mmCIF file of C-alpha atoms and ligand atoms in Angstrom:
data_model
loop_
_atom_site.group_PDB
_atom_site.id
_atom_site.type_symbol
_atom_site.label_atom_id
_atom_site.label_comp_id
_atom_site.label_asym_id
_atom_site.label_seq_id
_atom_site.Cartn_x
_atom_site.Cartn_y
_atom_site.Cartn_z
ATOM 1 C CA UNK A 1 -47.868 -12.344 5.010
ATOM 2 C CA UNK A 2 -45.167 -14.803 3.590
ATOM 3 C CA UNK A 3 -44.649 -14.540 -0.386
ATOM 4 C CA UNK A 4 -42.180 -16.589 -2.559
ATOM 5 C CA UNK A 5 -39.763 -14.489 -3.747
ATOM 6 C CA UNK A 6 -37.422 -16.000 -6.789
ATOM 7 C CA UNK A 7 -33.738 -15.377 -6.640
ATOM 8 C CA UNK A 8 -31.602 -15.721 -9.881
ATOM 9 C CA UNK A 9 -28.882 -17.766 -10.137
ATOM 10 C CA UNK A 10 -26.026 -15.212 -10.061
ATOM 11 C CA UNK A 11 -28.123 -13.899 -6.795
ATOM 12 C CA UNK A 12 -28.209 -16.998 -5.187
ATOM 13 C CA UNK A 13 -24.782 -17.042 -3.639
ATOM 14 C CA UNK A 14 -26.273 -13.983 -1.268
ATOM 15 C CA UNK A 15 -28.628 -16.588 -0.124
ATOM 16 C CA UNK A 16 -26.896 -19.996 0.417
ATOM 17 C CA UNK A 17 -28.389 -21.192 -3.225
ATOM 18 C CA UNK A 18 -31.410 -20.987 -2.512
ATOM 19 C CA UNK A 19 -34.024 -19.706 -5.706
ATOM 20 C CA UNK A 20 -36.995 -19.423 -3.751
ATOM 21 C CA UNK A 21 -36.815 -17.668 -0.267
ATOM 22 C CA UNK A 22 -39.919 -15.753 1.583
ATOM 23 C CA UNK A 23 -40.482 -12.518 1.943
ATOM 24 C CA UNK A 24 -42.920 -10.672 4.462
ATOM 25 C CA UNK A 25 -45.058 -7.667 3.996
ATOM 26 C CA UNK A 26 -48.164 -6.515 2.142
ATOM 27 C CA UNK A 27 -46.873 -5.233 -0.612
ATOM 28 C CA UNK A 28 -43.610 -5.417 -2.970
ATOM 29 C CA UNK A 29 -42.162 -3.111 -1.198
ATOM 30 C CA UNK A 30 -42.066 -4.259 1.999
ATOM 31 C CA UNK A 31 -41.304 -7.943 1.108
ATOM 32 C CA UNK A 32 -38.193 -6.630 -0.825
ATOM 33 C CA UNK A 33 -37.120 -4.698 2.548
ATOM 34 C CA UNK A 34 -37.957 -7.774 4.561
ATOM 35 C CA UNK A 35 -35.826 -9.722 2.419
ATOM 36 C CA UNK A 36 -32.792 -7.280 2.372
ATOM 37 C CA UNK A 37 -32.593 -6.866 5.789
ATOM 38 C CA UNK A 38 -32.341 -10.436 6.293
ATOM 39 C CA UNK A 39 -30.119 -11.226 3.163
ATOM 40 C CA UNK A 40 -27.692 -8.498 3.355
ATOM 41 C CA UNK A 41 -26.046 -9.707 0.373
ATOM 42 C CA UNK A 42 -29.156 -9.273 -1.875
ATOM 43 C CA UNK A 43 -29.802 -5.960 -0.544
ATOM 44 C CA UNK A 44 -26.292 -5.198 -1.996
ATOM 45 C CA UNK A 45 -27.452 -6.181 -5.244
ATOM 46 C CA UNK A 46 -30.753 -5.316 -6.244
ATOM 47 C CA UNK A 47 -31.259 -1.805 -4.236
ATOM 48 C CA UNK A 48 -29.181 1.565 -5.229
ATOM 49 C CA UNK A 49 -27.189 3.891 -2.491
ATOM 50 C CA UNK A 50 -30.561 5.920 -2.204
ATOM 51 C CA UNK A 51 -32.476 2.419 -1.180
ATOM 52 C CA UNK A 52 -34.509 2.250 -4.571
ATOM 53 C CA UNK A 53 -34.190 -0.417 -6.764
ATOM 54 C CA UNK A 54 -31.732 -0.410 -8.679
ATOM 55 C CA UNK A 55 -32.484 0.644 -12.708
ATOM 56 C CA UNK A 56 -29.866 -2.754 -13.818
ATOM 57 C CA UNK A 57 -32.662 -4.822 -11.615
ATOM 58 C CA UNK A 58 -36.577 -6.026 -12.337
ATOM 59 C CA UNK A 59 -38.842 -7.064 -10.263
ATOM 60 C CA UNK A 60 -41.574 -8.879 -11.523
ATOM 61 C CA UNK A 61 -45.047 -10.642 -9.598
ATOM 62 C CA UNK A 62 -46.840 -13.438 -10.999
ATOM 63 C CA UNK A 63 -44.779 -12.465 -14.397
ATOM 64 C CA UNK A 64 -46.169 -8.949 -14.456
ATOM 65 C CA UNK A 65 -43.525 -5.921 -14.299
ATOM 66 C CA UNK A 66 -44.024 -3.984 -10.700
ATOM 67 C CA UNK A 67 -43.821 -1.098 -12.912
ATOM 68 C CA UNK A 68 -46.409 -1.790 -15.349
ATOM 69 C CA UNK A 69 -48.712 -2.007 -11.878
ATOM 70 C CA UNK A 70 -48.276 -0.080 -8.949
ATOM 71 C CA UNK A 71 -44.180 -0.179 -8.241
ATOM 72 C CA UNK A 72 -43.428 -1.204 -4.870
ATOM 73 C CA UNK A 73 -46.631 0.007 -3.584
ATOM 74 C CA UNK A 74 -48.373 -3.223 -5.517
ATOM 75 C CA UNK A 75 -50.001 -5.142 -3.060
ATOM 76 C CA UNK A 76 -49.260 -8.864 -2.532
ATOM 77 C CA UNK A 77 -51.647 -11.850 -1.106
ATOM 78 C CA UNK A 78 -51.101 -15.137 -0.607
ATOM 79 C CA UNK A 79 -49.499 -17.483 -2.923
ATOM 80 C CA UNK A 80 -48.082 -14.463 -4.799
ATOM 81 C CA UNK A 81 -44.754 -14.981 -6.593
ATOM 82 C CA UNK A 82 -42.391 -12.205 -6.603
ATOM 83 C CA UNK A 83 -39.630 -12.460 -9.248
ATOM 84 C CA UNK A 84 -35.727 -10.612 -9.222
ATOM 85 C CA UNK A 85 -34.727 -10.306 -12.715
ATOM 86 C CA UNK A 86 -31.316 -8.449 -13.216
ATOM 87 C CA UNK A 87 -30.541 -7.060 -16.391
ATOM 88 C CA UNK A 88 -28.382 -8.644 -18.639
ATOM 89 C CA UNK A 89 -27.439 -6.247 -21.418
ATOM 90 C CA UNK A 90 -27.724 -2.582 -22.211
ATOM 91 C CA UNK A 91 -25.941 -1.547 -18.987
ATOM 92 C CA UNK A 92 -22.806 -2.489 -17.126
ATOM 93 C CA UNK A 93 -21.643 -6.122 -17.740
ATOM 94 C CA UNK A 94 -23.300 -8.278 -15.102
ATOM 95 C CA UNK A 95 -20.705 -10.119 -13.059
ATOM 96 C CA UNK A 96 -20.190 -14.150 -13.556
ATOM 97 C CA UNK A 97 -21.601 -16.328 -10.588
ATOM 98 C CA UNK A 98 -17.541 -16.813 -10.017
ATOM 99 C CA UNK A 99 -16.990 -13.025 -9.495
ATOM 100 C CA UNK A 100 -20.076 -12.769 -7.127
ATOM 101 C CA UNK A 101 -18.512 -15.595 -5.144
ATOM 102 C CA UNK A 102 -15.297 -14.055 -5.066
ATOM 103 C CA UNK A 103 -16.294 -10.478 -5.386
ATOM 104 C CA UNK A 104 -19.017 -11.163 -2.249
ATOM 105 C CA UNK A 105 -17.108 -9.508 0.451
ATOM 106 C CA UNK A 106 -16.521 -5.876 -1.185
ATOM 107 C CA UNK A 107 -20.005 -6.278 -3.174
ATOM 108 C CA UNK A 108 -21.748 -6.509 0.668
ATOM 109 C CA UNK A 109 -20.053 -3.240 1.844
ATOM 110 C CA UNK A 110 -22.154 -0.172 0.879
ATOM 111 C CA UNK A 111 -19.189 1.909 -0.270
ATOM 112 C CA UNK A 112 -17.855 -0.657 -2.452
ATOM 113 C CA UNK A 113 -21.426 -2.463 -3.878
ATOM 114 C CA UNK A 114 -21.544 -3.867 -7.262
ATOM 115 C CA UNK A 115 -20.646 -0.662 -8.831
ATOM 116 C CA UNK A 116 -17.182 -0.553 -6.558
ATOM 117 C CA UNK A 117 -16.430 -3.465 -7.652
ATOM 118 C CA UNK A 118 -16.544 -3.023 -11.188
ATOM 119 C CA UNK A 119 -14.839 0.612 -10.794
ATOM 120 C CA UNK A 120 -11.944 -1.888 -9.733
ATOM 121 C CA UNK A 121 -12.323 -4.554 -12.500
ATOM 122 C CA UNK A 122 -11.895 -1.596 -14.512
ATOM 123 C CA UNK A 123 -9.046 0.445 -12.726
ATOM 124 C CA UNK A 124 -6.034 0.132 -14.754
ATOM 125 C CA UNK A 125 -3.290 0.555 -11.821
ATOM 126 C CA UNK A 126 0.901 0.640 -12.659
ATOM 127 C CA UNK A 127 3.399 -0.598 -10.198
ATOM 128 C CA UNK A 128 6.705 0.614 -9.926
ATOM 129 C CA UNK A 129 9.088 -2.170 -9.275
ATOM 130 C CA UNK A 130 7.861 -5.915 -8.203
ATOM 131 C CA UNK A 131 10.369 -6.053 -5.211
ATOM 132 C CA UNK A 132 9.342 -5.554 -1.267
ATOM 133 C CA UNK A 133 6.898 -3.120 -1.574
ATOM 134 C CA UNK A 134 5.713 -4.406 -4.652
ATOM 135 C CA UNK A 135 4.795 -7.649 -4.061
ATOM 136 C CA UNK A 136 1.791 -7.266 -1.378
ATOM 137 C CA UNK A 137 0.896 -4.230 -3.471
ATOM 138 C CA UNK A 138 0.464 -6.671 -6.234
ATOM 139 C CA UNK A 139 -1.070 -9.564 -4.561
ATOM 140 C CA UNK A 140 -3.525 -7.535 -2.777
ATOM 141 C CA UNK A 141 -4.450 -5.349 -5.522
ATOM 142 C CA UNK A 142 -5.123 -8.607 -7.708
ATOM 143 C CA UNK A 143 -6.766 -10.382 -4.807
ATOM 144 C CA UNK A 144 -9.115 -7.096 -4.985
ATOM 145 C CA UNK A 145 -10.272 -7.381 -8.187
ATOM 146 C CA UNK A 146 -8.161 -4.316 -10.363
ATOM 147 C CA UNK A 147 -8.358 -4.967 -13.302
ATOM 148 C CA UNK A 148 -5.184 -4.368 -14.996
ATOM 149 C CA UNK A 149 -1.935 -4.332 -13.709
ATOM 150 C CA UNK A 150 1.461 -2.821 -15.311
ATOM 151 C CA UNK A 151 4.308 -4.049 -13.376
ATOM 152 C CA UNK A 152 8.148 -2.482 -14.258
ATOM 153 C CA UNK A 153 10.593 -4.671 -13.476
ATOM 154 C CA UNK A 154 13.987 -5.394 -15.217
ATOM 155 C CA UNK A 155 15.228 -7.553 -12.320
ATOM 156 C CA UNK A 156 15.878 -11.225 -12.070
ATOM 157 C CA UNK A 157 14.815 -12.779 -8.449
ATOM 158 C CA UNK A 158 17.505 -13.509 -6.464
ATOM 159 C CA UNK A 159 17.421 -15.727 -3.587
ATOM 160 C CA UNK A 160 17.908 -12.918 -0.851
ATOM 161 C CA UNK A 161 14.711 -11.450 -2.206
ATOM 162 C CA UNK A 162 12.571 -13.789 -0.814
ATOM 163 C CA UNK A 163 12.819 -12.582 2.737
ATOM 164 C CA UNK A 164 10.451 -10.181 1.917
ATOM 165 C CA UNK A 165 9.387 -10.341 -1.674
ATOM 166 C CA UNK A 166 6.309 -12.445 -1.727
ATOM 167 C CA UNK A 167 5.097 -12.272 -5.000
ATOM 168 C CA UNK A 168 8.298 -14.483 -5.828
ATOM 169 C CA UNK A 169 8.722 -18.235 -4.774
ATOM 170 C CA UNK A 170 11.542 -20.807 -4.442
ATOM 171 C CA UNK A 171 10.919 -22.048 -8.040
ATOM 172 C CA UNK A 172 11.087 -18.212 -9.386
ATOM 173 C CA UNK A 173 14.869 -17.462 -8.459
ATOM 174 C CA UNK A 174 16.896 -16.685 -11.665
ATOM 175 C CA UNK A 175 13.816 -15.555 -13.489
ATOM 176 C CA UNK A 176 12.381 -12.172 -14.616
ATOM 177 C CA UNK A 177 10.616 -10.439 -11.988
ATOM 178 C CA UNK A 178 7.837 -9.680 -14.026
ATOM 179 C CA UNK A 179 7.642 -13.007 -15.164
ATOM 180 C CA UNK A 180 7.334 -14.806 -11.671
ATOM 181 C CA UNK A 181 4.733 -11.616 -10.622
ATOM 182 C CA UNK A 182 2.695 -12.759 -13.503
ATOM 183 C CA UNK A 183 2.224 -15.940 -11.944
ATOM 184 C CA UNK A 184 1.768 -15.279 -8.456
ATOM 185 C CA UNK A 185 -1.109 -12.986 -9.703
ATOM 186 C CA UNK A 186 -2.840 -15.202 -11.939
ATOM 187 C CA UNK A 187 -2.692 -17.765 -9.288
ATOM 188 C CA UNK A 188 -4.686 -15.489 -7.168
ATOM 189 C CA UNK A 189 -7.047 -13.925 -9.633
ATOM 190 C CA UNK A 190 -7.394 -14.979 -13.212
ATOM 191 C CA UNK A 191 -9.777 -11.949 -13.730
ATOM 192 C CA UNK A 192 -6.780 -9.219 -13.692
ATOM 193 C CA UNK A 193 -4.478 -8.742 -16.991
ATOM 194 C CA UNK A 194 -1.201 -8.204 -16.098
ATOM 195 C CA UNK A 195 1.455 -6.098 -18.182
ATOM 196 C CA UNK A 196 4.569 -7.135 -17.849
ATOM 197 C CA UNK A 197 6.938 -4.485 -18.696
ATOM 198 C CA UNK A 198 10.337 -5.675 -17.922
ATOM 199 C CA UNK A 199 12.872 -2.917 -18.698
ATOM 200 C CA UNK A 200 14.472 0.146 -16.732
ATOM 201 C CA UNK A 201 12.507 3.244 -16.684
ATOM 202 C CA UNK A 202 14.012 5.513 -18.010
ATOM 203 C CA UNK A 203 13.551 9.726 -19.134
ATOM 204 C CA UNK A 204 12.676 8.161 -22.926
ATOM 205 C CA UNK A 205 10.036 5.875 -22.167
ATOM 206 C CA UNK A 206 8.715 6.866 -18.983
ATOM 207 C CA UNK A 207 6.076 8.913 -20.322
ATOM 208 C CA UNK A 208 4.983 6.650 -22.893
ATOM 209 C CA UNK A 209 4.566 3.737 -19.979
ATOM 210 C CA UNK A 210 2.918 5.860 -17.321
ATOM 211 C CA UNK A 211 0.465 7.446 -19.530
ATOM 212 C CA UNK A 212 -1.389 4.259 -20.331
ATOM 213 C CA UNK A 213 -2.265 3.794 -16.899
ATOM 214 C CA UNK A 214 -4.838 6.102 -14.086
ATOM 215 C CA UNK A 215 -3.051 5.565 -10.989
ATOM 216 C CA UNK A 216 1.036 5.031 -10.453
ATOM 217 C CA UNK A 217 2.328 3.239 -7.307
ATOM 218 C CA UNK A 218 5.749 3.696 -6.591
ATOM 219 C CA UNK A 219 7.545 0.841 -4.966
ATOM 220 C CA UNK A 220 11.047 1.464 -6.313
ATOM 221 C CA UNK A 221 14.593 1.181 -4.833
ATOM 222 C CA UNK A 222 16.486 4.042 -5.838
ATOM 223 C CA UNK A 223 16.271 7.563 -5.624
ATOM 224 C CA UNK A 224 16.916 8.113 -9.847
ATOM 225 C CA UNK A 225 13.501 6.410 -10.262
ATOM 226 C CA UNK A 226 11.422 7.567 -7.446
ATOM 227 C CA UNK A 227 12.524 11.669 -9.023
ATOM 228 C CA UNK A 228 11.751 10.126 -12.667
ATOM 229 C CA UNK A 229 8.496 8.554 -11.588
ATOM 230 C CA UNK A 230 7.423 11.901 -9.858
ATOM 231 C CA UNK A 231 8.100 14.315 -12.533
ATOM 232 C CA UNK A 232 6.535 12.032 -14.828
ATOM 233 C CA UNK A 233 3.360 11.647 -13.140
ATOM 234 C CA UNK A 234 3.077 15.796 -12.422
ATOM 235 C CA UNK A 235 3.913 16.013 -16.115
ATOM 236 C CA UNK A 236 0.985 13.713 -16.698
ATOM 237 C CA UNK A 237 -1.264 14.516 -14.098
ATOM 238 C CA UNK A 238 -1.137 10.814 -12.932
ATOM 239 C CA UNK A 239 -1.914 9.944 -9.334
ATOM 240 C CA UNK A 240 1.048 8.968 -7.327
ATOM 241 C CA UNK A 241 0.904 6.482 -4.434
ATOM 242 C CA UNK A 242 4.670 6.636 -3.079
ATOM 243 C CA UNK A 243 5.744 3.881 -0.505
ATOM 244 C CA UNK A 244 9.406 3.894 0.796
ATOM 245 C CA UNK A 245 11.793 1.442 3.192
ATOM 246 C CA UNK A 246 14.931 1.752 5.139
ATOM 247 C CA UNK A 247 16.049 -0.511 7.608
ATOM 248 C CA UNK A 248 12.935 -0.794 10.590
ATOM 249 C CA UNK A 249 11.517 2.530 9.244
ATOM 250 C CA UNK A 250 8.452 2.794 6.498
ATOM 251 C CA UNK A 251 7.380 6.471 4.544
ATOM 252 C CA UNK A 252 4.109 6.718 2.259
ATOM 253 C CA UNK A 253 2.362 9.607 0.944
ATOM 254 C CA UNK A 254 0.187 10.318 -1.830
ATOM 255 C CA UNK A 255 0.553 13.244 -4.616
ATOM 256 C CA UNK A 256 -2.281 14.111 -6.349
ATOM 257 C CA UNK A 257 -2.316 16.636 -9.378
ATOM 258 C CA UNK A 258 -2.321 19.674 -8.495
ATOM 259 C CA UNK A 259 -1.529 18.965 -4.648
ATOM 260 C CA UNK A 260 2.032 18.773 -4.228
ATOM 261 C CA UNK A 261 4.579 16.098 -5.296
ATOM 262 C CA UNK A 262 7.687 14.759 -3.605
ATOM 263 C CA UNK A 263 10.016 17.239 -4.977
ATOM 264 C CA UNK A 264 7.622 19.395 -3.003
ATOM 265 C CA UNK A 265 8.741 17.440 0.170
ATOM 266 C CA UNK A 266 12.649 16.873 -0.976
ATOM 267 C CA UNK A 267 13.359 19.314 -3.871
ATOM 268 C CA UNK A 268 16.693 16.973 -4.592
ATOM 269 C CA UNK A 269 18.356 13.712 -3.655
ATOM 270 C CA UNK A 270 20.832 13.326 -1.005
ATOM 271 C CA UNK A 271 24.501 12.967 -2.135
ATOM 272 C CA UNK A 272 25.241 9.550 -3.395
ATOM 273 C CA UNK A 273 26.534 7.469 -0.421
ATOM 274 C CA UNK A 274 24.805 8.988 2.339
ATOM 275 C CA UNK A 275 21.794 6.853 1.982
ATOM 276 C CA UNK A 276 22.973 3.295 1.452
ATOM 277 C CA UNK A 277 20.301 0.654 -0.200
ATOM 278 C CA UNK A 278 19.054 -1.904 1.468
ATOM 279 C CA UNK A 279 21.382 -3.946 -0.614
ATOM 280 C CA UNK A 280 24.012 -2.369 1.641
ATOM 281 C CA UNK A 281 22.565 -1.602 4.814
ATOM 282 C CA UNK A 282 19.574 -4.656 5.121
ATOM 283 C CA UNK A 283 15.604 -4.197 6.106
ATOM 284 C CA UNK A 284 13.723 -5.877 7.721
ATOM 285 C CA UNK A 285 11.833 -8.743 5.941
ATOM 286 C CA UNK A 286 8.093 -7.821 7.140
ATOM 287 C CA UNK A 287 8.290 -3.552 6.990
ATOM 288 C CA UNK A 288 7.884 -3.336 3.168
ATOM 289 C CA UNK A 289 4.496 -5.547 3.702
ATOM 290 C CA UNK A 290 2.967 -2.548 5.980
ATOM 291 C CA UNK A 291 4.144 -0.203 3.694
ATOM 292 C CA UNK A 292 3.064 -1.954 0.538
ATOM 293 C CA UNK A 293 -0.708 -2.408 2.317
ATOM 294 C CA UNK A 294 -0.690 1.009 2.996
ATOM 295 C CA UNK A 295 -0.258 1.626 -0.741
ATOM 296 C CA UNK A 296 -3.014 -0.563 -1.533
ATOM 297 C CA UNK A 297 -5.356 0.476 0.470
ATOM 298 C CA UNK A 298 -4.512 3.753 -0.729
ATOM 299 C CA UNK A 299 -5.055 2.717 -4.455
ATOM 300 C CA UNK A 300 -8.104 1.512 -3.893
ATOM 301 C CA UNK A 301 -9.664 4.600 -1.953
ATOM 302 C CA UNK A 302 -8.597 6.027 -4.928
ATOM 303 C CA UNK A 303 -10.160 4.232 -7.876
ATOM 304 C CA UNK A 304 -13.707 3.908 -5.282
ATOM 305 C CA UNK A 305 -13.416 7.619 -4.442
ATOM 306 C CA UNK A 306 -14.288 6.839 -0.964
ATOM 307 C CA UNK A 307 -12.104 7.888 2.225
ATOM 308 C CA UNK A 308 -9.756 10.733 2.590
ATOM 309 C CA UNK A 309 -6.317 10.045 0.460
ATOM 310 C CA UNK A 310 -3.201 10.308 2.275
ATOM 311 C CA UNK A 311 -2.685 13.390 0.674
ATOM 312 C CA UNK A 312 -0.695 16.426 1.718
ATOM 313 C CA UNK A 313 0.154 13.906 4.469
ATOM 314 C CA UNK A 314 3.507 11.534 5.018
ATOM 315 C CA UNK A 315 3.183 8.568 7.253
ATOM 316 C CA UNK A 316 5.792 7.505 8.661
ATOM 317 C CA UNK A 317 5.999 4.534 10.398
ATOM 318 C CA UNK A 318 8.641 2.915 12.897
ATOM 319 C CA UNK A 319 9.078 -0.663 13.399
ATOM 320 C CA UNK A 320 10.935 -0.548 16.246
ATOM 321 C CA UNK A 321 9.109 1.476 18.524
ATOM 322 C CA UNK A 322 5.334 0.501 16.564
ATOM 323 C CA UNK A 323 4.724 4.234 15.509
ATOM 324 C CA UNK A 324 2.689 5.774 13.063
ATOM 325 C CA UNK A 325 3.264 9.158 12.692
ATOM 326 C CA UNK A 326 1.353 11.635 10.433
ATOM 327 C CA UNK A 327 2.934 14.428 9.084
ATOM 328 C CA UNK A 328 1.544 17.709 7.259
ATOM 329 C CA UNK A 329 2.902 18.232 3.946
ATOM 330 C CA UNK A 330 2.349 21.382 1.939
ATOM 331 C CA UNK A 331 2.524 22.183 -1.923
ATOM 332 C CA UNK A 332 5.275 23.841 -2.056
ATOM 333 C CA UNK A 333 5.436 27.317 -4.417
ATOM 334 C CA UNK A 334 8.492 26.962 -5.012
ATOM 335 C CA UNK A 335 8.887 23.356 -6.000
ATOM 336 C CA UNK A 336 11.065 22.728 -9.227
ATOM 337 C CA UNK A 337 8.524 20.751 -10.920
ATOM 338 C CA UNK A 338 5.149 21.507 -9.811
ATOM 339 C CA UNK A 339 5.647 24.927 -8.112
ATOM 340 C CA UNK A 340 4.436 28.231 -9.594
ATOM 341 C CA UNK A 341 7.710 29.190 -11.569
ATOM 342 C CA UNK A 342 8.833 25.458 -12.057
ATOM 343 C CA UNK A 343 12.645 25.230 -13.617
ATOM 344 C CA UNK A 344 12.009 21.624 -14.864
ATOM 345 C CA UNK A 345 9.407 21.160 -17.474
ATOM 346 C CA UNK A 346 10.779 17.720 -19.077
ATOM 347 C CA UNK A 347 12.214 14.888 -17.734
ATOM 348 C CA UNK A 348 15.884 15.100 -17.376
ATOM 349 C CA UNK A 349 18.682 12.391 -16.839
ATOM 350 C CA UNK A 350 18.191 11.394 -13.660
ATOM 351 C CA UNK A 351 20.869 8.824 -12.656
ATOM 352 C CA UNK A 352 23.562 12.599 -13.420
ATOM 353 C CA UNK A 353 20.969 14.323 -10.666
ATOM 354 C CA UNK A 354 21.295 11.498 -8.295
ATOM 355 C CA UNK A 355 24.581 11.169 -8.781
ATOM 356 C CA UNK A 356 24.273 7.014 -9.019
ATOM 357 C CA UNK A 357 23.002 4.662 -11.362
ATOM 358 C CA UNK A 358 20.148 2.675 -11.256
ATOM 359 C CA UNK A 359 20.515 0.208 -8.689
ATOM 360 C CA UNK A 360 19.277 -3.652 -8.109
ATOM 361 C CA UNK A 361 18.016 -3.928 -4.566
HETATM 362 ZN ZN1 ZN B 1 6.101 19.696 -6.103
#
């Protein structure tokens, strides 16, 4: 039998705006199945991961509470009208009719849902460095929905950035990285709060920076940060996503406490020189974007808890030959800094260890 079911208006985008839609079955129950499996949206919205419906959602017939009657087991005749009221305070804050629009895509996807997707409006997410690997990091984390983003940039664009740096634009060269990334990401998403921190980290405030956010994504240049941003994260117990370039090859890994870190996988630096930037030696415009999605996707798993983290692994990836590569990592006993004896148990200065200075690439 066909019953009216009402849709409210933040619903309605799950069902091409329509408030009234039908419903088949003989009794609540049923019509609510009938109308989830043919409005995969709504079944998104009002029904739970066990297929219940969800506690934030009512559902009322002919004004009357399902669970003042018989729950979903009420029975329904014709000309019955079957109301979906979601709650709108005393639980999570309900999403605008904008952020069900925009959020539609993850909200639709069992392991993201509505409760994904507010995980991620609420994921507070730091990115090392606005440059290659940065920027799609950025854009897609923003297009996503994370909530707040800490970007740490001291760097001015330049215009040989832009060949792969595309969180910056024509209009952005000469200006603070930070400052152009701002943009870019409000442009795309006016929901996420950006941080601009635009200074050098450094062993006096990178503690103080990384603490205030839950997961750390390193898309630096230089091997003094990528050591500071690693000891600082074990120190803090901080997630790490690490991403790095060189010329048509891409590395990313992630180190979670208590799993390993990257001192685990290179105890030290090579010696200054032997690794030129990509200031000196190039790379190619597009590799940083794979990279950088990798990290993304990777930070995401992360604040949804869904997937297996690319942990105790490496990628590596090859340009040239269109390789992936997966490599075993271990935690490694000995390791300096997160090892069972460790020898480093405060940041140190890091640009002596390397052996350079901080460099702009
Ligand atoms: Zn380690």
């Amino acid at each position: 039998m066909a019953i009216k079911v009402y849709i409210p208006g933040p619903f309605r985008v799950a069902t091409n705006n329509s408030s009234k839609i039908e419903g088949y079955g003989d009794d609540v129950g049923e019509v609510l199945k009938d109308v989830g499996r043919r409005y995969p949206g709504i079944k998104a919205l009002i029904f739970d991961s066990k297929g219940e419906v969800a506690d934030h959602v009512c559902v009322f017939i002919n004004g009357r509470d399902i669970n003042t009657l018989q729950n979903n087991g009420t029975k329904v005749t014709e000309g019955d009208e079957v109301s979906i009221v979601p709650a709108m305070s005393g639980g999570a804050v309900p999403f605008t009719e904008e952020q069900i629009r925009r959020y539609s895509r993850h909200i639709i996807l069992p392991q993201v849902g509505g409760k994904g997707q507010r995980k991620l409006l609420g994921a507070k997410v730091l990115l090392i460095g606005a440059g290659g690997l940065g920027s799609p990091t950025a854009l897609y984390l923003a297009a996503a929905g994370v909530g707040t983003l800490g970007i740490v940039d001291f760097d001015t664009v330049d215009i040989s950035n832009l060949q792969r740096q595309i969180l910056h634009h024509n209009h952005d060269v000469g200006r603070l990285k930070v400052t152009s990334a701002q943009e870019s990401i409000a442009d795309v998403n006016p929901d996420v709060q950006v941080i601009p921190h635009a200074l050098a980290l450094t062993s006096e405030n990178a503690l103080e920076i990384i603490r205030q956010y839950d997961i750390v994504v390193n898309g630096c240049d230089n091997f003094a940060t990528r050591y500071l941003v690693n000891d600082a994260c074990v120190f803090l117990n901080k997630p790490l996503v690490d991403g790095s370039i060189f010329l048509f090859e891409g590395q990313a890994s992630v180190f979670m406490p208590g799993r390993g870190c990257y001192r685990c996988l290179y105890p030290a630096p090579p010696p200054p020189g032997m690794v030129p930037s990509c200031q000196e030696a190039g790379v190619l415009g597009v590799l940083p974007g794979i990279v950088g999605c990798v990290q993304a996707i990777e930070t995401i798993k992360l604040i949804l808890g869904i997937g297996e983290p690319l942990a105790g692994r490496l990628l590596l990836f090859d340009a040239l030959s269109m390789d992936f590569r997966v490599m075993r990592l271990r935690k490694d006993p000995s390791c300096p800094v997160c090892g069972d004896n460790p020898t480093i148990t405060e940041l140190i200065d890091y640009e002596e260890f390397c052996g350079a200075p901080i460099t702009v690439g």
